[in-house]
Amino acid sequence: MSELNGKLVTVFGGGGFVGRYVVQALCAAGARVRVAVRHTRTAEHVKPLGNLGQVSLCAADVTKPATVANALIGADMAVNLVGSFDNLDAIQRQGAANVAEAAAAAGLSALVHMSAIGADANSAAEYGRSKAGGEAAVRAAFPTATILRPSIIFGREDQFINRFAGLIRMLPVVPVIGADTRFQPVFVGDVARAVVAALQGTGGETLELGGPETYSMLQLNEWIAKATGHRKLFVPVPDAAAKLLTFIPGGPISGDQLKMLASDNVVTGTNGLAALAIVATPLDAVAHDWLNIYRKHGRFSDAAAA
């Protein structure tokens, strides 16, 4: 029987892309799940992922300590999945601190904090610095927390693979920013399993999570084009031109995101999935389940012949 059976786990950010998979994995392990989000109406889709009464919703904002403490009343464990590309310090550093401090004050037995590969106090990107600040705050308040650092996470609802697939379908010539930057895409289902395993572990570890394959940004775009049956010309964008694009309001990339692309997004040591006895899922093993929507005739088309 799972160690999580009957336990109440509060999942901050449980209504998002990764959150729905974490909630489902926790329910499968027998846990009761309290999904803490800013607006509960945005998380109603996760309630059917468990049995009747297994999933409940709670209004909470990680930047407001009182709401965080309220979301942890009666909980046994917690997971913090909250991340952002805006208001970075308040959400990814101070918000992480608020969750960890409240978890410690409530006497929780385990905490899993979702960070990211690239978390670095000396990063040129504010995103990387804020993630590193969050990790430090979590470790200070809750030393036995497990910190997970995934590479780019892919899955049916992701905003990475889907974004490029949409551009490839639409554009005759596809510009590629950060063409040489390497990624190790990790399946969202594997990340969810890692969260469940980490809650049942000894804690105190920082684990990087990556898939079984590494792609450059250019190679990843080429893979998506092949998987969706499109033959396109890909043109790497020079750094100077990419920098100009960051000044366009609502443009394709922000200055901070461009700085993030200056560094590879790959596991640097032992893959945390292997450490948690999880077999990493290849991109091509599952992506066809949703990428067919980007083919010329949907699921009725032959990608290889398109």
PDB file of C-alpha atoms in Angstrom:
ATOM      1  CA  MET A   1       0.000   0.000   0.000  1.00  0.00           C
ATOM      2  CA  SER A   2       1.259   3.507  -0.833  1.00  0.00           C
ATOM      3  CA  GLU A   3       2.627   5.582   2.028  1.00  0.00           C
ATOM      4  CA  LEU A   4       0.380   8.361   0.731  1.00  0.00           C
ATOM      5  CA  ASN A   5      -2.828   6.395   1.196  1.00  0.00           C
ATOM      6  CA  GLY A   6      -5.274   8.585   3.120  1.00  0.00           C
ATOM      7  CA  LYS A   7      -2.779  11.426   3.541  1.00  0.00           C
ATOM      8  CA  LEU A   8      -3.897  14.989   2.799  1.00  0.00           C
ATOM      9  CA  VAL A   9      -1.546  16.703   0.350  1.00  0.00           C
ATOM     10  CA  THR A  10      -1.923  20.393  -0.446  1.00  0.00           C
ATOM     11  CA  VAL A  11      -0.769  21.199  -3.980  1.00  0.00           C
ATOM     12  CA  PHE A  12      -0.083  24.880  -4.609  1.00  0.00           C
ATOM     13  CA  GLY A  13      -0.600  25.583  -8.296  1.00  0.00           C
ATOM     14  CA  GLY A  14      -2.421  22.289  -8.757  1.00  0.00           C
ATOM     15  CA  GLY A  15      -4.728  23.691 -11.429  1.00  0.00           C
ATOM     16  CA  GLY A  16      -1.986  24.307 -13.985  1.00  0.00           C
ATOM     17  CA  PHE A  17      -0.405  22.193 -16.715  1.00  0.00           C
ATOM     18  CA  VAL A  18       1.892  20.196 -14.420  1.00  0.00           C
ATOM     19  CA  GLY A  19      -0.583  20.409 -11.564  1.00  0.00           C
ATOM     20  CA  ARG A  20      -3.297  18.320 -13.189  1.00  0.00           C
ATOM     21  CA  TYR A  21      -0.842  15.447 -13.696  1.00  0.00           C
ATOM     22  CA  VAL A  22       0.474  15.728 -10.148  1.00  0.00           C
ATOM     23  CA  VAL A  23      -3.064  15.697  -8.765  1.00  0.00           C
ATOM     24  CA  GLN A  24      -3.924  12.630 -10.839  1.00  0.00           C
ATOM     25  CA  ALA A  25      -0.779  10.796  -9.721  1.00  0.00           C
ATOM     26  CA  LEU A  26      -1.446  11.612  -6.077  1.00  0.00           C
ATOM     27  CA  CYS A  27      -5.027  10.393  -6.363  1.00  0.00           C
ATOM     28  CA  ALA A  28      -3.798   7.152  -7.941  1.00  0.00           C
ATOM     29  CA  ALA A  29      -1.498   6.724  -4.927  1.00  0.00           C
ATOM     30  CA  GLY A  30      -4.485   7.021  -2.589  1.00  0.00           C
ATOM     31  CA  ALA A  31      -3.854  10.524  -1.277  1.00  0.00           C
ATOM     32  CA  ARG A  32      -6.501  13.111  -0.583  1.00  0.00           C
ATOM     33  CA  VAL A  33      -5.617  16.275  -2.495  1.00  0.00           C
ATOM     34  CA  ARG A  34      -6.312  19.906  -1.675  1.00  0.00           C
ATOM     35  CA  VAL A  35      -5.639  22.074  -4.720  1.00  0.00           C
ATOM     36  CA  ALA A  36      -4.600  25.583  -3.675  1.00  0.00           C
ATOM     37  CA  VAL A  37      -4.951  28.205  -6.417  1.00  0.00           C
ATOM     38  CA  ARG A  38      -5.657  31.925  -6.561  1.00  0.00           C
ATOM     39  CA  HIS A  39      -9.065  31.430  -8.188  1.00  0.00           C
ATOM     40  CA  THR A  40     -10.764  28.100  -7.545  1.00  0.00           C
ATOM     41  CA  ARG A  41     -12.902  28.346 -10.682  1.00  0.00           C
ATOM     42  CA  THR A  42      -9.721  27.904 -12.750  1.00  0.00           C
ATOM     43  CA  ALA A  43      -9.075  24.492 -11.180  1.00  0.00           C
ATOM     44  CA  GLU A  44     -12.498  22.862 -11.381  1.00  0.00           C
ATOM     45  CA  HIS A  45     -11.225  20.581 -14.152  1.00  0.00           C
ATOM     46  CA  VAL A  46      -9.025  18.652 -11.677  1.00  0.00           C
ATOM     47  CA  LYS A  47     -11.838  17.539  -9.370  1.00  0.00           C
ATOM     48  CA  PRO A  48     -12.888  14.598 -11.612  1.00  0.00           C
ATOM     49  CA  LEU A  49      -9.306  13.263 -11.528  1.00  0.00           C
ATOM     50  CA  GLY A  50     -10.004  11.593  -8.181  1.00  0.00           C
ATOM     51  CA  ASN A  51     -12.834   9.672  -6.622  1.00  0.00           C
ATOM     52  CA  LEU A  52     -15.817  11.441  -5.110  1.00  0.00           C
ATOM     53  CA  GLY A  53     -14.525  13.832  -2.447  1.00  0.00           C
ATOM     54  CA  GLN A  54     -10.860  12.947  -3.020  1.00  0.00           C
ATOM     55  CA  VAL A  55     -10.005  16.349  -4.539  1.00  0.00           C
ATOM     56  CA  SER A  56     -10.979  19.661  -2.965  1.00  0.00           C
ATOM     57  CA  LEU A  57     -10.226  23.248  -3.982  1.00  0.00           C
ATOM     58  CA  CYS A  58      -8.895  26.050  -1.821  1.00  0.00           C
ATOM     59  CA  ALA A  59      -8.224  29.715  -2.593  1.00  0.00           C
ATOM     60  CA  ALA A  60      -4.627  30.672  -1.846  1.00  0.00           C
ATOM     61  CA  ASP A  61      -1.979  33.048  -3.165  1.00  0.00           C
ATOM     62  CA  VAL A  62       1.664  32.210  -2.410  1.00  0.00           C
ATOM     63  CA  THR A  63       2.433  35.934  -2.089  1.00  0.00           C
ATOM     64  CA  LYS A  64      -0.062  36.186   0.799  1.00  0.00           C
ATOM     65  CA  PRO A  65       1.203  34.208   3.828  1.00  0.00           C
ATOM     66  CA  ALA A  66      -2.164  34.058   5.611  1.00  0.00           C
ATOM     67  CA  THR A  67      -3.804  32.288   2.669  1.00  0.00           C
ATOM     68  CA  VAL A  68      -0.875  29.857   2.435  1.00  0.00           C
ATOM     69  CA  ALA A  69      -1.184  28.960   6.118  1.00  0.00           C
ATOM     70  CA  ASN A  70      -4.926  28.459   5.708  1.00  0.00           C
ATOM     71  CA  ALA A  71      -4.361  26.065   2.780  1.00  0.00           C
ATOM     72  CA  LEU A  72      -2.128  23.906   4.978  1.00  0.00           C
ATOM     73  CA  ILE A  73      -4.506  23.472   7.914  1.00  0.00           C
ATOM     74  CA  GLY A  74      -4.853  19.736   8.557  1.00  0.00           C
ATOM     75  CA  ALA A  75      -2.494  18.804   5.700  1.00  0.00           C
ATOM     76  CA  ASP A  76       0.162  16.097   6.046  1.00  0.00           C
ATOM     77  CA  MET A  77       2.358  17.104   3.100  1.00  0.00           C
ATOM     78  CA  ALA A  78       2.621  19.837   0.486  1.00  0.00           C
ATOM     79  CA  VAL A  79       3.791  20.399  -3.077  1.00  0.00           C
ATOM     80  CA  ASN A  80       4.631  23.831  -4.486  1.00  0.00           C
ATOM     81  CA  LEU A  81       4.322  24.006  -8.276  1.00  0.00           C
ATOM     82  CA  VAL A  82       3.826  27.757  -8.566  1.00  0.00           C
ATOM     83  CA  GLY A  83       6.034  29.498 -11.104  1.00  0.00           C
ATOM     84  CA  SER A  84       5.818  32.575 -13.279  1.00  0.00           C
ATOM     85  CA  PHE A  85       7.554  34.697 -15.900  1.00  0.00           C
ATOM     86  CA  ASP A  86       6.179  37.854 -14.267  1.00  0.00           C
ATOM     87  CA  ASN A  87       6.626  39.313 -10.787  1.00  0.00           C
ATOM     88  CA  LEU A  88       9.436  36.792 -10.442  1.00  0.00           C
ATOM     89  CA  ASP A  89      10.934  37.644  -7.064  1.00  0.00           C
ATOM     90  CA  ALA A  90       7.587  37.921  -5.294  1.00  0.00           C
ATOM     91  CA  ILE A  91       6.348  34.585  -6.640  1.00  0.00           C
ATOM     92  CA  GLN A  92       9.404  32.408  -7.133  1.00  0.00           C
ATOM     93  CA  ARG A  93      11.520  33.560  -4.184  1.00  0.00           C
ATOM     94  CA  GLN A  94       9.264  35.105  -1.554  1.00  0.00           C
ATOM     95  CA  GLY A  95       6.311  32.910  -2.512  1.00  0.00           C
ATOM     96  CA  ALA A  96       8.449  29.793  -2.163  1.00  0.00           C
ATOM     97  CA  ALA A  97       9.631  31.056   1.217  1.00  0.00           C
ATOM     98  CA  ASN A  98       6.033  31.613   2.342  1.00  0.00           C
ATOM     99  CA  VAL A  99       5.074  28.042   1.464  1.00  0.00           C
ATOM    100  CA  ALA A 100       8.131  26.473   3.102  1.00  0.00           C
ATOM    101  CA  GLU A 101       7.830  28.540   6.278  1.00  0.00           C
ATOM    102  CA  ALA A 102       4.126  27.755   6.609  1.00  0.00           C
ATOM    103  CA  ALA A 103       4.786  24.052   5.967  1.00  0.00           C
ATOM    104  CA  ALA A 104       7.396  23.999   8.718  1.00  0.00           C
ATOM    105  CA  ALA A 105       5.127  25.874  11.131  1.00  0.00           C
ATOM    106  CA  ALA A 106       2.302  23.421  10.416  1.00  0.00           C
ATOM    107  CA  GLY A 107       4.564  20.458  11.139  1.00  0.00           C
ATOM    108  CA  LEU A 108       4.180  18.839   7.732  1.00  0.00           C
ATOM    109  CA  SER A 109       6.121  15.619   7.190  1.00  0.00           C
ATOM    110  CA  ALA A 110       7.201  16.351   3.606  1.00  0.00           C
ATOM    111  CA  LEU A 111       7.478  19.178   1.096  1.00  0.00           C
ATOM    112  CA  VAL A 112       8.302  19.029  -2.607  1.00  0.00           C
ATOM    113  CA  HIS A 113       9.308  22.265  -4.283  1.00  0.00           C
ATOM    114  CA  MET A 114       9.324  22.597  -8.075  1.00  0.00           C
ATOM    115  CA  SER A 115      12.234  24.652  -9.328  1.00  0.00           C
ATOM    116  CA  ALA A 116      13.960  24.426 -12.736  1.00  0.00           C
ATOM    117  CA  ILE A 117      17.264  23.591 -14.373  1.00  0.00           C
ATOM    118  CA  GLY A 118      18.982  26.940 -14.678  1.00  0.00           C
ATOM    119  CA  ALA A 119      18.296  28.032 -11.112  1.00  0.00           C
ATOM    120  CA  ASP A 120      21.469  29.960 -10.290  1.00  0.00           C
ATOM    121  CA  ALA A 121      22.084  32.890  -7.979  1.00  0.00           C
ATOM    122  CA  ASN A 122      24.601  34.206 -10.516  1.00  0.00           C
ATOM    123  CA  SER A 123      22.386  33.742 -13.567  1.00  0.00           C
ATOM    124  CA  ALA A 124      22.207  36.609 -16.052  1.00  0.00           C
ATOM    125  CA  ALA A 125      18.452  35.990 -16.192  1.00  0.00           C
ATOM    126  CA  GLU A 126      16.172  37.188 -13.406  1.00  0.00           C
ATOM    127  CA  TYR A 127      14.215  33.950 -13.844  1.00  0.00           C
ATOM    128  CA  GLY A 128      17.247  31.865 -12.898  1.00  0.00           C
ATOM    129  CA  ARG A 129      18.109  34.114  -9.954  1.00  0.00           C
ATOM    130  CA  SER A 130      14.549  34.065  -8.594  1.00  0.00           C
ATOM    131  CA  LYS A 131      14.417  30.263  -8.865  1.00  0.00           C
ATOM    132  CA  ALA A 132      17.720  30.021  -6.976  1.00  0.00           C
ATOM    133  CA  GLY A 133      16.412  32.409  -4.330  1.00  0.00           C
ATOM    134  CA  GLY A 134      13.344  30.237  -3.914  1.00  0.00           C
ATOM    135  CA  GLU A 135      15.466  27.114  -3.499  1.00  0.00           C
ATOM    136  CA  ALA A 136      17.601  28.800  -0.832  1.00  0.00           C
ATOM    137  CA  ALA A 137      14.532  29.997   1.045  1.00  0.00           C
ATOM    138  CA  VAL A 138      12.932  26.537   0.939  1.00  0.00           C
ATOM    139  CA  ARG A 139      16.100  24.828   2.130  1.00  0.00           C
ATOM    140  CA  ALA A 140      16.474  27.318   5.010  1.00  0.00           C
ATOM    141  CA  ALA A 141      12.884  26.949   6.242  1.00  0.00           C
ATOM    142  CA  PHE A 142      12.308  23.249   5.497  1.00  0.00           C
ATOM    143  CA  PRO A 143      15.701  21.442   5.269  1.00  0.00           C
ATOM    144  CA  THR A 144      14.175  18.055   4.387  1.00  0.00           C
ATOM    145  CA  ALA A 145      12.251  19.416   1.402  1.00  0.00           C
ATOM    146  CA  THR A 146      12.919  17.754  -1.946  1.00  0.00           C
ATOM    147  CA  ILE A 147      13.676  20.252  -4.702  1.00  0.00           C
ATOM    148  CA  LEU A 148      12.991  19.120  -8.266  1.00  0.00           C
ATOM    149  CA  ARG A 149      14.642  20.854 -11.215  1.00  0.00           C
ATOM    150  CA  PRO A 150      13.075  19.722 -14.504  1.00  0.00           C
ATOM    151  CA  SER A 151      14.256  20.652 -17.967  1.00  0.00           C
ATOM    152  CA  ILE A 152      11.546  21.806 -20.390  1.00  0.00           C
ATOM    153  CA  ILE A 153       8.370  19.846 -19.550  1.00  0.00           C
ATOM    154  CA  PHE A 154       6.308  18.511 -22.435  1.00  0.00           C
ATOM    155  CA  GLY A 155       2.805  17.091 -22.619  1.00  0.00           C
ATOM    156  CA  ARG A 156      -0.557  17.550 -24.305  1.00  0.00           C
ATOM    157  CA  GLU A 157      -1.235  20.965 -22.732  1.00  0.00           C
ATOM    158  CA  ASP A 158       2.314  22.340 -22.714  1.00  0.00           C
ATOM    159  CA  GLN A 159       3.195  25.813 -23.988  1.00  0.00           C
ATOM    160  CA  PHE A 160       6.529  24.801 -25.500  1.00  0.00           C
ATOM    161  CA  ILE A 161       6.156  21.976 -28.026  1.00  0.00           C
ATOM    162  CA  ASN A 162       2.655  23.181 -28.903  1.00  0.00           C
ATOM    163  CA  ARG A 163       3.871  26.730 -29.469  1.00  0.00           C
ATOM    164  CA  PHE A 164       6.514  25.676 -31.961  1.00  0.00           C
ATOM    165  CA  ALA A 165       4.171  23.200 -33.639  1.00  0.00           C
ATOM    166  CA  GLY A 166       1.708  26.025 -34.239  1.00  0.00           C
ATOM    167  CA  LEU A 167       4.392  28.266 -35.736  1.00  0.00           C
ATOM    168  CA  ILE A 168       5.701  25.488 -37.954  1.00  0.00           C
ATOM    169  CA  ARG A 169       2.210  24.824 -39.284  1.00  0.00           C
ATOM    170  CA  MET A 170       1.646  28.515 -40.004  1.00  0.00           C
ATOM    171  CA  LEU A 171       4.959  29.878 -41.322  1.00  0.00           C
ATOM    172  CA  PRO A 172       6.608  28.989 -44.648  1.00  0.00           C
ATOM    173  CA  VAL A 173      10.020  29.929 -43.212  1.00  0.00           C
ATOM    174  CA  VAL A 174      10.568  29.382 -39.500  1.00  0.00           C
ATOM    175  CA  PRO A 175      13.043  31.583 -37.576  1.00  0.00           C
ATOM    176  CA  VAL A 176      14.782  29.802 -34.695  1.00  0.00           C
ATOM    177  CA  ILE A 177      16.062  31.822 -31.743  1.00  0.00           C
ATOM    178  CA  GLY A 178      18.769  30.126 -29.670  1.00  0.00           C
ATOM    179  CA  ALA A 179      19.248  27.481 -32.355  1.00  0.00           C
ATOM    180  CA  ASP A 180      22.242  25.862 -30.638  1.00  0.00           C
ATOM    181  CA  THR A 181      20.858  25.852 -27.075  1.00  0.00           C
ATOM    182  CA  ARG A 182      20.347  22.286 -25.867  1.00  0.00           C
ATOM    183  CA  PHE A 183      17.315  20.938 -24.020  1.00  0.00           C
ATOM    184  CA  GLN A 184      16.427  17.623 -22.406  1.00  0.00           C
ATOM    185  CA  PRO A 185      12.609  17.607 -22.625  1.00  0.00           C
ATOM    186  CA  VAL A 186      10.956  15.634 -19.824  1.00  0.00           C
ATOM    187  CA  PHE A 187       7.452  14.169 -19.976  1.00  0.00           C
ATOM    188  CA  VAL A 188       4.945  15.743 -17.590  1.00  0.00           C
ATOM    189  CA  GLY A 189       3.746  12.304 -16.491  1.00  0.00           C
ATOM    190  CA  ASP A 190       7.287  11.439 -15.395  1.00  0.00           C
ATOM    191  CA  VAL A 191       7.541  14.707 -13.471  1.00  0.00           C
ATOM    192  CA  ALA A 192       4.269  13.885 -11.687  1.00  0.00           C
ATOM    193  CA  ARG A 193       5.584  10.442 -10.756  1.00  0.00           C
ATOM    194  CA  ALA A 194       8.745  12.097  -9.462  1.00  0.00           C
ATOM    195  CA  VAL A 195       6.678  14.303  -7.159  1.00  0.00           C
ATOM    196  CA  VAL A 196       4.836  11.288  -5.744  1.00  0.00           C
ATOM    197  CA  ALA A 197       8.089   9.375  -5.245  1.00  0.00           C
ATOM    198  CA  ALA A 198       9.779  12.379  -3.614  1.00  0.00           C
ATOM    199  CA  LEU A 199       6.972  12.773  -1.075  1.00  0.00           C
ATOM    200  CA  GLN A 200       7.657   9.208   0.027  1.00  0.00           C
ATOM    201  CA  GLY A 201      11.446   9.580   0.110  1.00  0.00           C
ATOM    202  CA  THR A 202      13.811  10.733   2.831  1.00  0.00           C
ATOM    203  CA  GLY A 203      13.918  14.301   1.541  1.00  0.00           C
ATOM    204  CA  GLY A 204      16.666  16.876   1.553  1.00  0.00           C
ATOM    205  CA  GLU A 205      17.704  16.272  -2.056  1.00  0.00           C
ATOM    206  CA  THR A 206      17.901  18.501  -5.106  1.00  0.00           C
ATOM    207  CA  LEU A 207      17.185  16.429  -8.218  1.00  0.00           C
ATOM    208  CA  GLU A 208      17.477  17.477 -11.857  1.00  0.00           C
ATOM    209  CA  LEU A 209      14.928  15.830 -14.158  1.00  0.00           C
ATOM    210  CA  GLY A 210      15.472  15.263 -17.858  1.00  0.00           C
ATOM    211  CA  GLY A 211      14.143  13.023 -20.589  1.00  0.00           C
ATOM    212  CA  PRO A 212      16.165  10.323 -22.366  1.00  0.00           C
ATOM    213  CA  GLU A 213      17.120  12.556 -25.310  1.00  0.00           C
ATOM    214  CA  THR A 214      18.880  15.880 -25.792  1.00  0.00           C
ATOM    215  CA  TYR A 215      17.987  18.245 -28.633  1.00  0.00           C
ATOM    216  CA  SER A 216      19.275  21.614 -29.732  1.00  0.00           C
ATOM    217  CA  MET A 217      16.540  24.171 -30.324  1.00  0.00           C
ATOM    218  CA  LEU A 218      17.020  23.711 -34.065  1.00  0.00           C
ATOM    219  CA  GLN A 219      16.875  19.905 -33.808  1.00  0.00           C
ATOM    220  CA  LEU A 220      13.734  20.129 -31.696  1.00  0.00           C
ATOM    221  CA  ASN A 221      12.009  22.291 -34.310  1.00  0.00           C
ATOM    222  CA  GLU A 222      13.073  19.862 -37.031  1.00  0.00           C
ATOM    223  CA  TRP A 223      11.709  16.952 -34.997  1.00  0.00           C
ATOM    224  CA  ILE A 224       8.356  18.704 -34.541  1.00  0.00           C
ATOM    225  CA  ALA A 225       8.143  19.466 -38.267  1.00  0.00           C
ATOM    226  CA  LYS A 226       8.777  15.831 -39.143  1.00  0.00           C
ATOM    227  CA  ALA A 227       6.290  14.592 -36.529  1.00  0.00           C
ATOM    228  CA  THR A 228       3.583  16.877 -37.910  1.00  0.00           C
ATOM    229  CA  GLY A 229       4.319  16.194 -41.569  1.00  0.00           C
ATOM    230  CA  HIS A 230       5.670  19.604 -42.546  1.00  0.00           C
ATOM    231  CA  ARG A 231       8.724  20.335 -44.647  1.00  0.00           C
ATOM    232  CA  LYS A 232       9.927  23.808 -43.689  1.00  0.00           C
ATOM    233  CA  LEU A 233      13.017  25.968 -44.004  1.00  0.00           C
ATOM    234  CA  PHE A 234      14.482  26.800 -40.608  1.00  0.00           C
ATOM    235  CA  VAL A 235      16.616  29.917 -40.274  1.00  0.00           C
ATOM    236  CA  PRO A 236      18.694  30.440 -37.110  1.00  0.00           C
ATOM    237  CA  VAL A 237      18.285  34.003 -35.837  1.00  0.00           C
ATOM    238  CA  PRO A 238      21.588  35.771 -35.060  1.00  0.00           C
ATOM    239  CA  ASP A 239      21.972  36.939 -31.454  1.00  0.00           C
ATOM    240  CA  ALA A 240      21.995  40.616 -32.458  1.00  0.00           C
ATOM    241  CA  ALA A 241      18.695  40.249 -34.332  1.00  0.00           C
ATOM    242  CA  ALA A 242      17.170  38.243 -31.479  1.00  0.00           C
ATOM    243  CA  LYS A 243      18.100  41.031 -29.078  1.00  0.00           C
ATOM    244  CA  LEU A 244      16.218  43.539 -31.231  1.00  0.00           C
ATOM    245  CA  LEU A 245      13.114  41.338 -31.055  1.00  0.00           C
ATOM    246  CA  THR A 246      13.079  41.682 -27.264  1.00  0.00           C
ATOM    247  CA  PHE A 247      12.181  45.366 -27.626  1.00  0.00           C
ATOM    248  CA  ILE A 248       8.963  44.623 -29.519  1.00  0.00           C
ATOM    249  CA  PRO A 249       5.929  44.861 -27.172  1.00  0.00           C
ATOM    250  CA  GLY A 250       4.284  41.457 -27.099  1.00  0.00           C
ATOM    251  CA  GLY A 251       7.104  40.105 -29.266  1.00  0.00           C
ATOM    252  CA  PRO A 252       8.169  36.468 -29.592  1.00  0.00           C
ATOM    253  CA  ILE A 253      10.712  36.613 -26.768  1.00  0.00           C
ATOM    254  CA  SER A 254      11.563  38.767 -23.768  1.00  0.00           C
ATOM    255  CA  GLY A 255      15.013  39.965 -22.803  1.00  0.00           C
ATOM    256  CA  ASP A 256      15.045  37.651 -19.797  1.00  0.00           C
ATOM    257  CA  GLN A 257      14.025  34.652 -21.893  1.00  0.00           C
ATOM    258  CA  LEU A 258      16.815  35.434 -24.361  1.00  0.00           C
ATOM    259  CA  LYS A 259      19.299  35.464 -21.493  1.00  0.00           C
ATOM    260  CA  MET A 260      18.012  32.059 -20.405  1.00  0.00           C
ATOM    261  CA  LEU A 261      18.709  30.700 -23.889  1.00  0.00           C
ATOM    262  CA  ALA A 262      22.387  31.550 -23.446  1.00  0.00           C
ATOM    263  CA  SER A 263      22.769  28.408 -21.318  1.00  0.00           C
ATOM    264  CA  ASP A 264      21.912  24.771 -22.049  1.00  0.00           C
ATOM    265  CA  ASN A 265      18.914  23.340 -20.225  1.00  0.00           C
ATOM    266  CA  VAL A 266      20.152  19.810 -19.551  1.00  0.00           C
ATOM    267  CA  VAL A 267      20.850  17.572 -16.555  1.00  0.00           C
ATOM    268  CA  THR A 268      24.408  18.146 -15.352  1.00  0.00           C
ATOM    269  CA  GLY A 269      24.814  15.084 -13.130  1.00  0.00           C
ATOM    270  CA  THR A 270      22.724  12.046 -12.299  1.00  0.00           C
ATOM    271  CA  ASN A 271      19.231  12.185 -13.740  1.00  0.00           C
ATOM    272  CA  GLY A 272      16.801  12.476 -10.846  1.00  0.00           C
ATOM    273  CA  LEU A 273      14.294  10.251 -12.634  1.00  0.00           C
ATOM    274  CA  ALA A 274      16.748   7.358 -12.479  1.00  0.00           C
ATOM    275  CA  ALA A 275      17.439   8.136  -8.816  1.00  0.00           C
ATOM    276  CA  LEU A 276      13.695   7.817  -8.172  1.00  0.00           C
ATOM    277  CA  ALA A 277      13.485   4.578 -10.212  1.00  0.00           C
ATOM    278  CA  ILE A 278      11.428   6.231 -12.971  1.00  0.00           C
ATOM    279  CA  VAL A 279      12.081   5.272 -16.594  1.00  0.00           C
ATOM    280  CA  ALA A 280      12.171   8.445 -18.690  1.00  0.00           C
ATOM    281  CA  THR A 281       9.595   8.643 -21.493  1.00  0.00           C
ATOM    282  CA  PRO A 282      10.885   9.611 -24.975  1.00  0.00           C
ATOM    283  CA  LEU A 283       9.211  12.500 -26.751  1.00  0.00           C
ATOM    284  CA  ASP A 284       8.198  10.388 -29.752  1.00  0.00           C
ATOM    285  CA  ALA A 285       6.559   7.771 -27.517  1.00  0.00           C
ATOM    286  CA  VAL A 286       3.709  10.069 -26.531  1.00  0.00           C
ATOM    287  CA  ALA A 287       3.750  13.270 -28.610  1.00  0.00           C
ATOM    288  CA  HIS A 288       1.824  11.715 -31.500  1.00  0.00           C
ATOM    289  CA  ASP A 289      -1.187  11.518 -29.167  1.00  0.00           C
ATOM    290  CA  TRP A 290      -1.729  15.266 -29.558  1.00  0.00           C
ATOM    291  CA  LEU A 291       0.582  16.570 -32.301  1.00  0.00           C
ATOM    292  CA  ASN A 292      -1.743  15.186 -34.976  1.00  0.00           C
ATOM    293  CA  ILE A 293      -3.838  18.350 -34.589  1.00  0.00           C
ATOM    294  CA  TYR A 294      -1.022  20.245 -36.315  1.00  0.00           C
ATOM    295  CA  ARG A 295      -0.995  17.999 -39.406  1.00  0.00           C
ATOM    296  CA  LYS A 296      -2.699  19.098 -42.592  1.00  0.00           C
ATOM    297  CA  HIS A 297      -5.553  16.618 -42.201  1.00  0.00           C
ATOM    298  CA  GLY A 298      -5.304  15.992 -38.485  1.00  0.00           C
ATOM    299  CA  ARG A 299      -5.193  12.386 -37.379  1.00  0.00           C
ATOM    300  CA  PHE A 300      -6.233  11.213 -40.852  1.00  0.00           C
ATOM    301  CA  SER A 301      -3.020  12.458 -42.483  1.00  0.00           C
ATOM    302  CA  ASP A 302       0.184  10.527 -43.026  1.00  0.00           C
ATOM    303  CA  ALA A 303       2.907  12.619 -41.412  1.00  0.00           C
ATOM    304  CA  ALA A 304       5.672  10.955 -43.367  1.00  0.00           C
ATOM    305  CA  ALA A 305       4.007  11.671 -46.691  1.00  0.00           C
ATOM    306  CA  ALA A 306       2.717  15.178 -46.018  1.00  0.00           C
TER     307      ALA A 306
END
